[in-house]
Amino acid sequence: MEKKAPENGEFSFASNTPRSTGRKGLPKIQTQDHNKKANDVCHDDSGTPVKAKTIDELHSLQRKKSAPTTPIKGTQGAFTALSEEERHKQQLQSISASLASLTRETGPKLVKGDPARKGEGQQIAHHHHITPTLSASDSALKFTHILYNLSPAELYEQAIKYEKGSFITSTGALATLSGAKTGRSPRDKRVVRDETTEEDLWWGKGSPNIEMDEHTFMVNRERAVDYLNSLEKVFVNDQFLNWDPEHRIKVRIVSARAYHSLFMHNMCIRPTLEELEDFGTPDFTIYNAGQFPCNRYTHYMTSSTSIDINLARKEMVILGTQYAGEMKKGLFGVMHYLMPKRQILSLHSGCNMGKDGDVALFFGLSGTGKTTLSTDHNRYLIGDDEHCWSENGVSNIEGGCYAKCIDLSREKEPDIWNAIKFGTVLENVVFDEHTREVDYIDKSVTENTRAAYPIEYIPNAKIPCVGPHPKNVILLACDAFGVLPPVSKLSLAQTMYHFISGYTALVAGTEDGIKEPQATFSACFGAAFIMMHPTKYAAMLAEKMQKHGATGWLVNTGWSGGSYGSGNRIKLAYTRRIIDAIHSGCLLNAKYKKTEVFGLEIPTEIEGVPSEILDPVNTWSDENAYKDTQLKLAGLFKKNFEVFANYKIGKDSMLKEEILAAGPNY
Ligand SMILES: Nc1ncnc2c1ncn2[C@@H]1O[C@H](COP(=O)(O)OP(=O)(O)OP(=O)(O)O)[C@@H](O)[C@H]1O
Ligand SMILES: O=C([O-])CC(=O)C(=O)O
Ligand SMILES: [Ca+2]
Ligand SMILES: [Mn+2]
């Protein structure tokens, strides 16, 4: 840029435009003067000027192109000849095929990259799009931009720019809203019933699989795909499930929100660049059109929300709910089908490992402590929610954790607290408008506030997330009746009885004073996600526990000293000491006594836990009230188990009698 020497000691703009020299009035301003000694005049920078002529050019200097995707496995490979462009084209073709409407000829025209960055050196080159052929809709006349496996930083920008309710919190997490739904909608889940699934899956009373036919699935699929293709841009994630390399599943998630893409980035296993190059065709695809409702006039629909699984097509469609957990748990359902077919047990459990390689599984319904207790500073975290148990040992299905945040405290759950940082999705929390500090106590949006973070945000995560066969199987129940002991050692039959029962008791809305605890029984501690009959999973668990000599435990993380309203929730610190004693092996050989009614073996002492709380009868001020409540709960257990009484569990029919006998007796 041309520099003008000062004429009279005044400052002047260095400018290409006609000089202001000679104009009277305003003083001339100059910012740089190379002819004078630097310290003669006041100026704000002495460096060389930037190599840009325009602001746009300047901005383009900020962004370095990502390192070229890994040069493909050296020189010996047969298919190494693919150019970067060819690879790119194949990728877009694969995505176009995913998004193809089945009533039209082709997939949509796709372009990689953010439409807002057109002309900024982005890859919008026309030779990358797929040439359209005959098309029956105007959507064929437009491009759909594909935001493919964006990084967390890019997704933050997309969310903040385009999604209302997205904010950066004081610790760097992305606070977001999931819309009208802040939890899953199990009653809106549908599974296509065809010849195969008719035989394989669990249908009817108690089953989570509500049927739909293939045609209706296609109606909803078309609705979702049309909605997604009508958008200017969609997000595509190509990722993996299951850390066991032999049984890894490739999943593709097509979604309309950066929130959904970041959530799945965190929750699924993130591919390396090499793995992404060779990704190929996914094993399962999710079409998340959650902002768009299903059509209530469609057969089988009972609301404007529908979550549809078609195992034959390997597809899932989401309409009418933006709650991201639907994607996570939808895929979990798929794993509950695919894995047992390979003799691998899929489990709704957390999992961690001690320094000596002792593995523990933590089963339990929502809110019972899987995430809280598997995240243990003294142990390696394998995973917090979904696992497989195969001949090779255990493996996490996911690449991230999904922690409940209500009443989260730095003191009680430091590792989870510290994981809520840049990259973490924070759903439906309330924060200070100015400081952006999150108020974890606030339930204004929902009680089900959640944080989704990559597992490596937990400092002692075990990566890869696999481990040897479990030594302890811990069944968690949050018993709001306050009658189950804080810990009991279970026989194998008792473990099966409680695993099939899947008990917890929570307290529904607490607005108008004290409410009765609500008992929930959910087979395998996850009836909402299993696909086959519960006894199928139970038999596999029994067989594996027996074979590998695992011990079962029942831990009450709920009430002590009375039911909800009079007693209190057992202190997390005590539960942690109990869990420590299980891990260390101390509890295996402790002194035990047997409780009445439930017939549970309870220890008389545990280090760090007041002995009097170990037998709940001691903690109730009214012993009769305790006995009545215990009988009441036992009755609920019995009633729930009736439907299973006629099922044989595994090949051993002896086991059936034993399991029945392992329930409450009174
Ligand atoms: N004694 C206790 N043991 C375990 N958790 C406790 C205890 N007391 C209070 N809590 C709280 O209970 C909640 C347990 O939730 P957690 O996220 O671990 O559930 P989860 O089993 O992982 O459920 P989901 O499958 O829905 O993720 C946490 O908010 C935790 O702080
Ligand atoms: O799926 C969800 O929304 C949360 C969860 O882990 C569960 O409910 O088990
Ligand atoms: Ca959890
Ligand atoms: Mn869960």
CSV table of N, CA and C in Angstrom, one decimal, residues 309-372:
chain,number,residue,atom,x,y,z
A,309,ILE,N,-38.2,-48.4,13.5
A,309,ILE,CA,-37.0,-49.3,13.2
A,309,ILE,C,-37.4,-50.3,12.2
A,310,ASN,N,-36.6,-50.4,11.2
A,310,ASN,CA,-36.8,-51.5,10.2
A,310,ASN,C,-35.5,-52.3,10.1
A,311,LEU,N,-35.5,-53.4,10.7
A,311,LEU,CA,-34.3,-54.2,10.8
A,311,LEU,C,-33.8,-54.8,9.5
A,312,ALA,N,-34.8,-55.1,8.6
A,312,ALA,CA,-34.5,-55.7,7.3
A,312,ALA,C,-33.8,-54.6,6.4
A,313,ARG,N,-34.3,-53.4,6.5
A,313,ARG,CA,-33.7,-52.3,5.7
A,313,ARG,C,-32.5,-51.7,6.4
A,314,LYS,N,-32.3,-52.1,7.7
A,314,LYS,CA,-31.2,-51.5,8.5
A,314,LYS,C,-31.4,-50.0,8.6
A,315,GLU,N,-32.6,-49.5,8.9
A,315,GLU,CA,-32.8,-48.1,8.9
A,315,GLU,C,-33.7,-47.7,10.1
A,316,MET,N,-33.6,-46.5,10.5
A,316,MET,CA,-34.4,-46.0,11.6
A,316,MET,C,-34.8,-44.6,11.2
A,317,VAL,N,-36.1,-44.2,11.4
A,317,VAL,CA,-36.6,-42.9,11.1
A,317,VAL,C,-37.1,-42.2,12.3
A,318,ILE,N,-36.8,-41.0,12.5
A,318,ILE,CA,-37.3,-40.2,13.7
A,318,ILE,C,-38.1,-39.0,13.2
A,319,LEU,N,-39.3,-39.0,13.6
A,319,LEU,CA,-40.2,-37.8,13.3
A,319,LEU,C,-40.8,-37.3,14.6
A,320,GLY,N,-40.9,-36.0,14.7
A,320,GLY,CA,-41.6,-35.4,15.8
A,320,GLY,C,-41.0,-35.5,17.2
A,321,THR,N,-39.7,-35.7,17.3
A,321,THR,CA,-39.0,-35.5,18.6
A,321,THR,C,-37.6,-35.2,18.3
A,322,GLN,N,-37.1,-34.2,19.0
A,322,GLN,CA,-35.7,-33.8,18.9
A,322,GLN,C,-34.8,-34.3,20.0
A,323,TYR,N,-35.4,-35.0,20.9
A,323,TYR,CA,-34.6,-35.6,22.0
A,323,TYR,C,-33.6,-36.5,21.5
A,324,ALA,N,-32.3,-36.1,21.7
A,324,ALA,CA,-31.2,-36.9,21.0
A,324,ALA,C,-31.0,-38.3,21.5
A,325,GLY,N,-31.5,-38.5,22.8
A,325,GLY,CA,-31.4,-39.9,23.3
A,325,GLY,C,-32.1,-40.9,22.5
A,326,GLU,N,-33.1,-40.5,21.7
A,326,GLU,CA,-33.8,-41.5,20.8
A,326,GLU,C,-32.8,-42.2,19.8
A,327,MET,N,-31.8,-41.4,19.4
A,327,MET,CA,-30.8,-41.9,18.4
A,327,MET,C,-29.9,-42.9,19.2
A,328,LYS,N,-29.4,-42.5,20.3
A,328,LYS,CA,-28.6,-43.4,21.1
A,328,LYS,C,-29.3,-44.7,21.5
A,329,LYS,N,-30.5,-44.6,22.0
A,329,LYS,CA,-31.2,-45.8,22.5
A,329,LYS,C,-31.8,-46.5,21.3
A,330,GLY,N,-32.1,-45.9,20.2
A,330,GLY,CA,-32.5,-46.6,19.0
A,330,GLY,C,-31.5,-47.5,18.5
A,331,LEU,N,-30.2,-47.0,18.5
A,331,LEU,CA,-29.1,-47.9,18.0
A,331,LEU,C,-28.9,-49.0,19.0
A,332,PHE,N,-29.1,-48.7,20.3
A,332,PHE,CA,-28.9,-49.7,21.3
A,332,PHE,C,-29.9,-50.9,21.1
A,333,GLY,N,-31.1,-50.5,20.7
A,333,GLY,CA,-32.1,-51.5,20.4
A,333,GLY,C,-31.6,-52.4,19.2
A,334,VAL,N,-31.0,-51.8,18.2
A,334,VAL,CA,-30.5,-52.5,17.1
A,334,VAL,C,-29.4,-53.5,17.5
A,335,MET,N,-28.5,-53.0,18.4
A,335,MET,CA,-27.5,-53.9,19.0
A,335,MET,C,-28.1,-55.1,19.8
A,336,HIS,N,-29.2,-54.8,20.4
A,336,HIS,CA,-29.9,-55.9,21.2
A,336,HIS,C,-30.4,-56.9,20.3
A,337,TYR,N,-30.5,-56.6,19.0
A,337,TYR,CA,-30.9,-57.6,18.0
A,337,TYR,C,-29.7,-58.3,17.3
A,338,LEU,N,-28.8,-57.4,16.9
A,338,LEU,CA,-27.6,-57.9,16.1
A,338,LEU,C,-26.7,-58.8,17.0
A,339,MET,N,-26.4,-58.3,18.2
A,339,MET,CA,-25.4,-59.0,19.0
A,339,MET,C,-25.8,-60.4,19.4
A,340,PRO,N,-27.0,-60.6,20.0
A,340,PRO,CA,-27.4,-61.9,20.5
A,340,PRO,C,-27.4,-62.9,19.3
A,341,LYS,N,-27.7,-62.4,18.1
A,341,LYS,CA,-27.6,-63.3,16.9
A,341,LYS,C,-26.2,-63.8,16.7
A,342,ARG,N,-25.2,-63.1,17.2
A,342,ARG,CA,-23.8,-63.6,17.2
A,342,ARG,C,-23.4,-64.2,18.5
A,343,GLN,N,-24.3,-64.6,19.3
A,343,GLN,CA,-24.0,-65.1,20.6
A,343,GLN,C,-23.3,-64.1,21.6
A,344,ILE,N,-23.5,-62.9,21.3
A,344,ILE,CA,-23.0,-61.8,22.2
A,344,ILE,C,-24.1,-61.2,23.0
A,345,LEU,N,-23.9,-61.0,24.3
A,345,LEU,CA,-24.9,-60.5,25.1
A,345,LEU,C,-24.7,-59.0,25.2
A,346,SER,N,-25.8,-58.3,24.9
A,346,SER,CA,-25.9,-56.8,24.9
A,346,SER,C,-26.5,-56.4,26.3
A,347,LEU,N,-26.0,-55.4,26.9
A,347,LEU,CA,-26.3,-55.1,28.3
A,347,LEU,C,-26.6,-53.6,28.5
A,348,HIS,N,-27.7,-53.3,29.2
A,348,HIS,CA,-27.9,-51.9,29.7
A,348,HIS,C,-27.1,-51.7,31.0
A,349,SER,N,-25.8,-51.5,30.9
A,349,SER,CA,-25.0,-51.4,32.1
A,349,SER,C,-23.8,-50.5,31.9
A,350,GLY,N,-23.3,-50.0,33.0
A,350,GLY,CA,-22.0,-49.3,33.1
A,350,GLY,C,-21.0,-50.4,33.3
A,351,CYS,N,-19.7,-50.0,33.1
A,351,CYS,CA,-18.7,-51.0,33.3
A,351,CYS,C,-17.3,-50.3,33.6
A,352,ASN,N,-16.7,-50.8,34.6
A,352,ASN,CA,-15.3,-50.3,34.9
A,352,ASN,C,-14.4,-51.4,35.3
A,353,MET,N,-13.1,-51.1,35.5
A,353,MET,CA,-12.1,-52.1,35.7
A,353,MET,C,-11.1,-51.6,36.7
A,354,GLY,N,-10.7,-52.4,37.7
A,354,GLY,CA,-9.7,-52.0,38.6
A,354,GLY,C,-8.3,-52.1,38.1
A,355,LYS,N,-7.3,-51.7,38.9
A,355,LYS,CA,-5.9,-51.7,38.5
A,355,LYS,C,-5.4,-53.1,38.2
A,356,ASP,N,-6.1,-54.1,38.9
A,356,ASP,CA,-5.7,-55.5,38.7
A,356,ASP,C,-6.5,-56.2,37.6
A,357,GLY,N,-7.3,-55.4,36.9
A,357,GLY,CA,-8.0,-56.0,35.8
A,357,GLY,C,-9.4,-56.6,36.2
A,358,ASP,N,-9.8,-56.4,37.4
A,358,ASP,CA,-11.1,-56.9,37.8
A,358,ASP,C,-12.2,-56.0,37.2
A,359,VAL,N,-13.1,-56.6,36.5
A,359,VAL,CA,-14.2,-55.8,35.8
A,359,VAL,C,-15.5,-56.0,36.5
A,360,ALA,N,-16.2,-54.8,36.6
A,360,ALA,CA,-17.6,-54.9,37.2
A,360,ALA,C,-18.6,-54.3,36.3
A,361,LEU,N,-19.8,-54.9,36.2
A,361,LEU,CA,-20.9,-54.4,35.4
A,361,LEU,C,-21.9,-53.7,36.4
A,362,PHE,N,-22.5,-52.6,36.0
A,362,PHE,CA,-23.5,-52.0,36.8
A,362,PHE,C,-24.8,-51.9,36.0
A,363,PHE,N,-25.7,-52.7,36.4
A,363,PHE,CA,-27.0,-52.7,35.8
A,363,PHE,C,-28.0,-51.8,36.5
A,364,GLY,N,-29.0,-51.2,35.9
A,364,GLY,CA,-29.9,-50.4,36.6
A,364,GLY,C,-30.7,-49.6,35.7
A,365,LEU,N,-31.9,-49.3,36.1
A,365,LEU,CA,-32.8,-48.4,35.3
A,365,LEU,C,-32.3,-47.0,35.3
A,366,SER,N,-32.9,-46.2,34.5
A,366,SER,CA,-32.5,-44.8,34.5
A,366,SER,C,-32.5,-44.1,35.9
A,367,GLY,N,-31.4,-43.5,36.2
A,367,GLY,CA,-31.3,-42.7,37.4
A,367,GLY,C,-30.9,-43.5,38.6
A,368,THR,N,-30.5,-44.8,38.4
A,368,THR,CA,-30.1,-45.6,39.6
A,368,THR,C,-28.6,-45.6,39.9
A,369,GLY,N,-27.8,-45.0,39.0
A,369,GLY,CA,-26.4,-44.8,39.3
A,369,GLY,C,-25.4,-45.5,38.4
A,370,LYS,N,-25.8,-46.0,37.2
A,370,LYS,CA,-24.8,-46.6,36.3
A,370,LYS,C,-23.7,-45.6,36.0
A,371,THR,N,-24.0,-44.4,35.5
A,371,THR,CA,-23.0,-43.5,35.2
A,371,THR,C,-22.2,-43.0,36.4
A,372,THR,N,-23.0,-42.6,37.4
A,372,THR,CA,-22.3,-42.1,38.6
A,372,THR,C,-21.4,-43.0,39.2
